[in-house]
Amino acid sequence: MESRVRQAVETFESGYTCAQSVFATYADLFGMDRETALRLASPMGGGVGRMREICGVVSAMALLAGLKEGNTDPANEEGKEKIYLLVREMADKFKSKNGTIICRELLGIEGREESAKPSARTREYYESRPCSRLVAEASGIIEEMLL
């Protein structure tokens, strides 16, 4: 399969959130249409609702892992453990490259944003943040571990 890393970055740089960009780029490979993928991942951007908690690309990796290996049986403890281990391994790979999986720490900001309104997506916005690189790194982890 041809890499989709560039596609994920281009999606982000066209105005979608980091979570949407990663999740929607790969969701079709696991049976989900693009519009549903964009809707599902939309609240995960900005560290979940712009609260600057877990980075949206990490959330997107977890959601994709769930589409591929998710457990549907509440009594299947082995299945629960398997998906949790996969998500932890993906998050650990991301953390080893970036030092954290927390949005505000990746961006170098203190605490939660006061406003839920997203920042204007300008050239300066993209140049001042590591988000395009983080989208690319998460996409590489997905391609390595899920595809």
Coordinates of N, CA and C in Angstrom, one line a residue:
M1 N 0.8 -1.2 0.0 CA 0.0 0.0 0.0 C 0.9 1.3 0.0
E2 N 0.5 2.2 -0.7 CA 1.2 3.5 -0.8 C 1.0 4.3 0.5
S3 N 2.0 4.9 1.0 CA 1.9 5.7 2.2 C 0.9 6.8 2.1
R4 N 0.2 7.1 3.1 CA -0.8 8.2 3.2 C -0.3 9.3 4.1
V5 N 0.9 9.3 4.5 CA 1.4 10.3 5.5 C 1.2 11.7 4.9
R6 N 1.6 11.9 3.6 CA 1.5 13.2 3.0 C 0.0 13.7 2.9
Q7 N -0.8 12.7 2.6 CA -2.3 13.0 2.5 C -2.8 13.5 3.9
A8 N -2.4 12.9 5.0 CA -2.8 13.3 6.3 C -2.4 14.7 6.6
V9 N -1.1 15.0 6.3 CA -0.6 16.4 6.5 C -1.3 17.4 5.7
E10 N -1.6 17.1 4.4 CA -2.3 18.0 3.5 C -3.7 18.2 4.0
T11 N -4.3 17.2 4.6 CA -5.7 17.3 5.1 C -5.6 18.3 6.3
F12 N -4.7 18.1 7.2 CA -4.5 19.0 8.3 C -4.3 20.5 7.8
E13 N -3.4 20.6 6.9 CA -3.0 22.0 6.4 C -4.1 22.6 5.5
S14 N -5.2 21.8 5.2 CA -6.3 22.4 4.5 C -7.4 22.9 5.5
G15 N -7.2 22.7 6.8 CA -8.1 23.3 7.8 C -8.8 22.3 8.8
Y16 N -8.6 21.0 8.5 CA -9.2 20.0 9.5 C -8.4 19.9 10.7
T17 N -8.9 19.4 11.8 CA -8.2 19.3 13.0 C -7.1 18.1 12.8
C18 N -6.2 18.1 13.8 CA -5.2 17.1 13.7 C -5.8 15.7 13.8
A19 N -6.8 15.5 14.7 CA -7.4 14.2 14.9 C -8.2 13.8 13.6
Q20 N -9.0 14.8 13.1 CA -9.7 14.5 11.8 C -8.7 14.1 10.7
S21 N -7.7 14.8 10.6 CA -6.7 14.5 9.5 C -6.1 13.1 9.5
V22 N -5.7 12.7 10.7 CA -5.2 11.4 10.8 C -6.3 10.3 10.7
F23 N -7.3 10.5 11.5 CA -8.4 9.4 11.5 C -9.0 9.3 10.1
A24 N -9.4 10.3 9.5 CA -10.1 10.2 8.2 C -9.2 9.8 7.1
T25 N -7.9 10.0 7.2 CA -7.0 9.5 6.2 C -7.0 8.0 6.1
Y26 N -7.2 7.3 7.2 CA -7.0 5.8 7.3 C -8.3 5.1 7.5
A27 N -9.4 5.8 7.9 CA -10.6 5.1 8.4 C -11.2 4.2 7.3
D28 N -11.1 4.6 6.0 CA -11.7 3.8 4.9 C -11.0 2.4 4.9
L29 N -9.8 2.3 5.3 CA -9.1 1.0 5.3 C -9.7 0.0 6.3
F30 N -10.5 0.6 7.2 CA -11.2 -0.3 8.3 C -12.7 -0.2 8.2
G31 N -13.2 0.2 7.0 CA -14.6 0.1 6.7 C -15.5 1.3 7.0
M32 N -14.9 2.5 7.3 CA -15.6 3.7 7.7 C -15.5 4.7 6.5
D33 N -16.6 5.3 6.2 CA -16.6 6.4 5.1 C -16.0 7.6 5.7
R34 N -15.5 8.5 4.8 CA -14.8 9.7 5.2 C -15.7 10.7 6.0
E35 N -16.9 10.9 5.6 CA -17.8 11.8 6.3 C -18.0 11.4 7.8
T36 N -18.3 10.1 8.0 CA -18.4 9.6 9.3 C -17.2 9.7 10.1
A37 N -16.0 9.4 9.5 CA -14.7 9.6 10.2 C -14.5 11.0 10.6
L38 N -14.8 12.0 9.7 CA -14.6 13.4 10.0 C -15.5 13.8 11.2
R39 N -16.7 13.3 11.2 CA -17.6 13.7 12.3 C -17.1 13.1 13.6
L40 N -16.8 11.8 13.6 CA -16.4 11.1 14.8 C -15.1 11.7 15.4
A41 N -14.2 12.1 14.6 CA -12.9 12.6 15.1 C -13.0 14.1 15.4
S42 N -14.0 14.8 15.0 CA -14.0 16.3 15.1 C -13.9 16.8 16.6
P43 N -14.5 16.1 17.6 CA -14.3 16.7 18.9 C -13.0 16.4 19.6
M44 N -12.2 15.6 18.9 CA -10.9 15.1 19.5 C -9.8 16.2 19.3
G45 N -10.0 17.1 18.4 CA -8.9 18.1 18.0 C -8.7 19.0 19.2
G46 N -7.5 19.6 19.2 CA -7.1 20.5 20.3 C -7.0 19.9 21.6
G47 N -6.6 18.6 21.6 CA -6.5 17.9 22.9 C -7.8 17.6 23.5
V48 N -8.8 17.2 22.7 CA -10.2 16.9 23.1 C -10.9 18.3 23.4
G49 N -11.6 18.7 22.4 CA -12.5 19.9 22.6 C -11.7 21.2 23.0
R50 N -10.4 21.2 22.5 CA -9.5 22.3 22.7 C -9.2 22.5 24.2
M51 N -9.3 21.4 24.9 CA -8.9 21.5 26.4 C -7.5 21.2 26.6
R52 N -6.8 20.9 25.5 CA -5.3 20.7 25.5 C -4.9 19.5 26.4
E53 N -5.7 18.5 26.3 CA -5.3 17.2 27.1 C -4.6 16.3 26.1
I54 N -5.0 15.1 25.9 CA -4.4 14.1 25.0 C -4.4 14.7 23.6
C55 N -3.2 14.7 23.0 CA -3.1 15.2 21.6 C -4.1 14.5 20.7
G56 N -4.7 15.2 19.8 CA -5.7 14.7 18.9 C -5.2 13.6 18.0
V57 N -3.9 13.6 17.6 CA -3.4 12.5 16.8 C -3.2 11.3 17.5
V58 N -3.0 11.4 18.9 CA -2.9 10.2 19.7 C -4.3 9.6 19.8
S59 N -5.3 10.4 20.0 CA -6.7 10.0 20.1 C -7.1 9.3 18.7
A60 N -6.7 9.9 17.6 CA -7.0 9.3 16.3 C -6.3 7.9 16.2
M61 N -5.1 7.8 16.7 CA -4.4 6.5 16.6 C -5.2 5.4 17.4
A62 N -5.7 5.8 18.6 CA -6.5 4.9 19.4 C -7.8 4.5 18.7
L63 N -8.4 5.5 18.1 CA -9.7 5.2 17.4 C -9.5 4.2 16.3
L64 N -8.4 4.4 15.5 CA -8.1 3.5 14.4 C -7.7 2.1 14.9
A65 N -7.0 2.1 16.0 CA -6.7 0.8 16.6 C -8.0 0.0 17.0
G66 N -8.9 0.8 17.5 CA -10.2 0.2 17.8 C -10.9 -0.3 16.6
L67 N -10.9 0.4 15.5 CA -11.5 -0.1 14.3 C -10.9 -1.4 13.8
K68 N -9.6 -1.5 14.0 CA -8.9 -2.7 13.5 C -9.0 -3.8 14.5
E69 N -8.8 -3.6 15.8 CA -8.6 -4.7 16.8 C -9.6 -4.6 17.9
G70 N -10.5 -3.6 17.9 CA -11.4 -3.4 19.0 C -12.2 -4.6 19.5
N71 N -12.5 -4.6 20.7 CA -13.3 -5.6 21.4 C -14.7 -5.3 21.4
T72 N -15.6 -6.2 21.1 CA -17.1 -5.9 21.2 C -17.8 -6.8 22.3
D73 N -17.1 -7.6 22.9 CA -17.7 -8.5 23.9 C -17.3 -8.0 25.3
P74 N -18.2 -7.6 26.1 CA -17.9 -7.0 27.5 C -17.3 -8.1 28.4
A75 N -17.4 -9.3 28.1 CA -16.9 -10.4 28.9 C -15.5 -10.8 28.5
N76 N -15.0 -10.3 27.4 CA -13.7 -10.7 26.8 C -12.6 -9.9 27.4
E77 N -12.1 -10.3 28.5 CA -11.0 -9.6 29.2 C -9.7 -9.6 28.4
E78 N -9.5 -10.7 27.7 CA -8.3 -10.8 26.9 C -8.3 -9.8 25.7
G79 N -9.5 -9.7 25.1 CA -9.7 -8.7 24.1 C -9.5 -7.3 24.5
K80 N -10.0 -7.0 25.7 CA -9.8 -5.6 26.3 C -8.3 -5.4 26.5
E81 N -7.6 -6.3 27.1 CA -6.2 -6.2 27.3 C -5.4 -6.0 26.0
K82 N -5.8 -6.8 25.0 CA -5.1 -6.7 23.7 C -5.2 -5.3 23.1
I83 N -6.4 -4.7 23.1 CA -6.5 -3.3 22.5 C -5.8 -2.3 23.4
Y84 N -5.9 -2.4 24.7 CA -5.2 -1.5 25.6 C -3.7 -1.6 25.4
L85 N -3.2 -2.8 25.2 CA -1.7 -2.9 25.0 C -1.3 -2.3 23.7
L86 N -2.1 -2.5 22.6 CA -1.8 -1.9 21.3 C -1.8 -0.4 21.4
V87 N -2.8 0.2 22.0 CA -2.9 1.7 22.2 C -1.7 2.2 23.0
R88 N -1.4 1.5 24.1 CA -0.3 1.9 24.9 C 1.0 1.9 24.1
E89 N 1.2 0.9 23.3 CA 2.4 0.8 22.5 C 2.5 1.9 21.4
M90 N 1.4 2.2 20.8 CA 1.4 3.3 19.8 C 1.6 4.6 20.5
A91 N 1.0 4.9 21.7 CA 1.2 6.1 22.4 C 2.7 6.2 22.9
D92 N 3.2 5.1 23.3 CA 4.6 5.1 23.8 C 5.6 5.4 22.7
K93 N 5.3 4.9 21.4 CA 6.1 5.3 20.3 C 6.1 6.8 20.0
F94 N 4.9 7.3 20.1 CA 4.7 8.8 19.9 C 5.4 9.5 21.0
K95 N 5.3 9.1 22.2 CA 5.9 9.8 23.4 C 7.4 9.7 23.3
S96 N 7.9 8.6 22.8 CA 9.4 8.5 22.7 C 10.0 9.5 21.7
K97 N 9.2 9.9 20.7 CA 9.7 10.9 19.8 C 9.4 12.3 20.2
N98 N 8.4 12.5 21.1 CA 8.0 13.9 21.4 C 8.0 14.2 22.8
G99 N 8.3 13.3 23.7 CA 8.4 13.5 25.1 C 7.1 13.5 25.9
T100 N 6.0 13.6 25.2 CA 4.7 13.6 25.8 C 3.6 13.3 24.8
I101 N 2.4 13.0 25.3 CA 1.2 12.8 24.5 C 0.2 13.9 24.8
I102 N 0.6 14.9 25.6 CA -0.3 15.9 26.1 C -0.2 17.2 25.2
C103 N -1.3 17.6 24.6 CA -1.4 18.7 23.6 C -0.7 19.9 24.1
R104 N -1.1 20.4 25.3 CA -0.5 21.7 25.8 C 1.0 21.6 26.0
E105 N 1.5 20.4 26.4 CA 3.0 20.3 26.5 C 3.6 20.3 25.2
L106 N 3.0 19.6 24.2 CA 3.6 19.6 22.8 C 3.6 21.0 22.2
L107 N 2.6 21.8 22.6 CA 2.5 23.2 22.1 C 3.3 24.2 23.0
G108 N 3.7 23.8 24.2 CA 4.4 24.7 25.1 C 3.5 25.8 25.6
I109 N 2.2 25.4 25.9 CA 1.3 26.4 26.5 C 0.9 25.9 27.9
E110 N 0.4 26.8 28.7 CA 0.0 26.5 30.1 C -1.6 26.2 30.1
G111 N -2.0 25.1 30.6 CA -3.4 24.8 30.9 C -4.3 24.8 29.7
R112 N -5.6 24.9 30.0 CA -6.6 24.8 29.1 C -6.8 26.2 28.4
E113 N -7.2 26.1 27.1 CA -7.5 27.4 26.4 C -8.8 28.0 27.0
E114 N -8.8 29.3 27.1 CA -10.0 30.0 27.7 C -11.2 29.8 26.7
S115 N -10.9 29.9 25.5 CA -12.0 29.8 24.5 C -12.0 28.5 23.8
A116 N -13.2 28.1 23.4 CA -13.3 26.8 22.6 C -13.2 27.2 21.1
K117 N -13.2 28.4 20.8 CA -13.0 28.9 19.4 C -11.6 28.6 18.9
P118 N -11.5 27.8 17.7 CA -10.2 27.5 17.2 C -9.5 28.7 16.7
S119 N -8.2 28.6 16.7 CA -7.3 29.7 16.1 C -7.5 29.8 14.6
A120 N -7.4 31.0 14.1 CA -7.5 31.1 12.6 C -6.3 30.3 11.9
R121 N -6.7 29.6 10.9 CA -5.7 28.8 10.2 C -5.0 29.6 9.1
T122 N -3.9 30.2 9.5 CA -3.1 31.0 8.6 C -1.7 30.3 8.4
R123 N -1.0 30.9 7.5 CA 0.4 30.4 7.2 C 1.2 30.4 8.5
E124 N 1.0 31.5 9.3 CA 1.8 31.7 10.5 C 1.3 30.6 11.5
Y125 N 0.1 30.3 11.6 CA -0.4 29.3 12.5 C 0.3 28.0 12.2
Y126 N 0.3 27.5 11.0 CA 1.0 26.3 10.6 C 2.5 26.3 10.9
E127 N 3.1 27.4 10.6 CA 4.6 27.6 10.8 C 5.0 27.6 12.3
S128 N 4.1 28.1 13.1 CA 4.4 28.2 14.5 C 4.2 27.0 15.4
R129 N 3.5 26.0 14.9 CA 3.2 24.8 15.6 C 3.8 23.6 15.1
P130 N 4.0 22.6 16.0 CA 4.5 21.3 15.5 C 3.5 20.4 14.9
C131 N 2.3 20.8 14.8 CA 1.2 19.9 14.5 C 1.3 19.2 13.2
S132 N 1.8 19.8 12.1 CA 1.9 19.1 10.9 C 2.9 17.9 11.0
R133 N 4.0 18.2 11.7 CA 5.0 17.1 12.0 C 4.3 16.0 12.9
L134 N 3.5 16.4 13.8 CA 2.9 15.4 14.7 C 1.9 14.5 13.9
V135 N 1.2 15.1 13.0 CA 0.3 14.4 12.1 C 1.1 13.4 11.3
A136 N 2.2 13.8 10.8 CA 3.0 12.9 10.0 C 3.6 11.8 10.9
E137 N 4.0 12.1 12.1 CA 4.6 11.0 13.0 C 3.5 10.0 13.4
A138 N 2.3 10.5 13.7 CA 1.2 9.6 14.0 C 0.9 8.7 12.8
S139 N 0.8 9.3 11.7 CA 0.5 8.5 10.5 C 1.6 7.4 10.2
G140 N 2.8 7.8 10.5 CA 3.9 6.7 10.3 C 3.7 5.6 11.3
I141 N 3.3 5.9 12.5 CA 3.0 4.9 13.5 C 1.9 4.0 13.1
I142 N 0.8 4.6 12.6 CA -0.3 3.8 12.1 C 0.1 2.9 11.0
E143 N 0.9 3.4 10.0 CA 1.3 2.6 8.9 C 2.2 1.5 9.4
E144 N 3.0 1.7 10.4 CA 3.9 0.7 10.9 C 3.2 -0.4 11.7
M145 N 2.2 0.1 12.5 CA 1.6 -0.9 13.5 C 0.2 -1.4 13.1
L146 N -0.5 -0.7 12.3 CA -1.9 -1.2 12.0 C -2.0 -1.7 10.5
L147 N -1.1 -1.3 9.7 CA -1.3 -1.7 8.3 C -0.4 -2.8 7.9

